[in-house]
GROMACS .gro file of C-alpha atoms in nm:
model
   90
    1MET     CA    1  12.542   8.741  10.512
    2ARG     CA    2  12.901   8.623  10.524
    3LYS     CA    3  13.088   8.295  10.535
    4LYS     CA    4  13.163   8.136  10.867
    5GLN     CA    5  13.538   8.102  10.905
    6GLY     CA    6  13.698   7.762  10.905
    7PHE     CA    7  13.552   7.600  10.596
    8GLU     CA    8  13.765   7.515  10.297
    9LYS     CA    9  13.667   7.420   9.945
   10ARG     CA   10  13.847   7.111   9.822
   11SER     CA   11  13.847   6.920   9.497
   12VAL     CA   12  13.842   6.540   9.509
   13CYS     CA   13  13.836   6.348   9.182
   14GLY     CA   14  13.697   6.652   9.004
   15GLU     CA   15  13.414   6.706   9.254
   16LYS     CA   16  13.402   7.008   9.484
   17PHE     CA   17  13.335   6.983   9.857
   18LEU     CA   18  13.335   7.203  10.166
   19ILE     CA   19  13.513   7.062  10.466
   20ALA     CA   20  13.553   7.196  10.818
   21ALA     CA   21  13.895   7.306  10.934
   22GLY     CA   22  14.019   7.453  11.257
   23LEU     CA   23  13.922   7.415  11.619
   24GLU     CA   24  13.607   7.628  11.590
   25ASN     CA   25  13.454   7.357  11.370
   26MET     CA   26  13.575   7.050  11.558
   27ASP     CA   27  13.222   6.919  11.605
   28PHE     CA   28  13.129   6.968  11.237
   29ASP     CA   29  13.133   6.614  11.100
   30ARG     CA   30  12.998   6.660  10.750
   31ILE     CA   31  13.145   6.707  10.407
   32ILE     CA   32  12.924   6.927  10.190
   33PRO     CA   33  12.921   6.851   9.815
   34LEU     CA   34  12.895   7.152   9.584
   35ASN     CA   35  12.741   7.157   9.239
   36GLU     CA   36  12.850   7.429   8.996
   37THR     CA   37  12.591   7.681   9.116
   38ALA     CA   38  12.660   7.617   9.484
   39GLU     CA   39  13.034   7.656   9.425
   40PHE     CA   40  12.976   7.985   9.241
   41ILE     CA   41  12.758   8.118   9.524
   42TRP     CA   42  13.004   7.998   9.792
   43ASP     CA   43  13.289   8.174   9.614
   44ALA     CA   44  13.079   8.494   9.590
   45ILE     CA   45  13.012   8.510   9.967
   46PRO     CA   46  13.296   8.691  10.148
   47GLU     CA   47  13.419   8.614  10.499
   48ASP     CA   48  13.497   8.972  10.590
   49GLN     CA   49  13.196   9.171  10.471
   50ASP     CA   50  12.825   9.127  10.426
   51VAL     CA   51  12.669   9.041  10.092
   52SER     CA   52  12.297   9.043  10.018
   53ILE     CA   53  12.080   8.797   9.828
   54ASP     CA   54  12.031   9.072   9.568
   55ASP     CA   55  12.411   9.091   9.522
   56LEU     CA   56  12.432   8.715   9.473
   57VAL     CA   57  12.140   8.714   9.229
   58ALA     CA   58  12.309   8.989   9.026
   59ARG     CA   59  12.636   8.795   9.013
   60LEU     CA   60  12.458   8.473   8.914
   61THR     CA   61  12.258   8.636   8.633
   62ALA     CA   62  12.572   8.812   8.506
   63GLU     CA   63  12.763   8.483   8.490
   64TYR     CA   64  12.493   8.242   8.367
   65ASP     CA   65  12.206   8.257   8.122
   66VAL     CA   66  11.937   8.246   8.391
   67SER     CA   67  11.641   8.468   8.470
   68ALA     CA   68  11.645   8.684   8.781
   69GLU     CA   69  11.348   8.487   8.919
   70GLU     CA   70  11.518   8.151   8.873
   71ALA     CA   71  11.844   8.288   9.013
   72ARG     CA   72  11.661   8.426   9.317
   73ARG     CA   73  11.499   8.087   9.386
   74SER     CA   74  11.835   7.910   9.356
   75VAL     CA   75  12.017   8.162   9.573
   76ALA     CA   76  11.744   8.160   9.840
   77ALA     CA   77  11.749   7.779   9.855
   78LEU     CA   78  12.129   7.767   9.875
   79VAL     CA   79  12.147   8.038  10.140
   80ASP     CA   80  11.885   7.855  10.346
   81SER     CA   81  12.077   7.527  10.316
   82MET     CA   82  12.410   7.690  10.397
   83SER     CA   83  12.261   7.870  10.695
   84THR     CA   84  12.100   7.552  10.827
   85ALA     CA   85  12.431   7.367  10.787
   86GLY     CA   86  12.612   7.642  10.980
   87LEU     CA   87  12.830   7.752  10.687
   88ILE     CA   88  12.724   8.118  10.679
   89HIS     CA   89  12.616   8.393  10.915
   90ILE     CA   90  12.298   8.575  10.817
   0.00000   0.00000   0.00000
């Protein structure tokens, strides 16, 4: 998977959000809030190369005190949500 181009992470009053930018996302009318885990995963997904769920799980378990099973559940749920929202290409 990889990020879809044209989304920017912004900080507003200490909260993180994804917003659409550019003409390719003109019809995208949502602002996506990011919790700490979602922000970490978003930052770990490149725009220019593919990354796997296994790669993201490895990064999450290396950064946080979380089991591989819990990390896999979190990553799978976030990837599903991001894919449904049109933020990533799978």
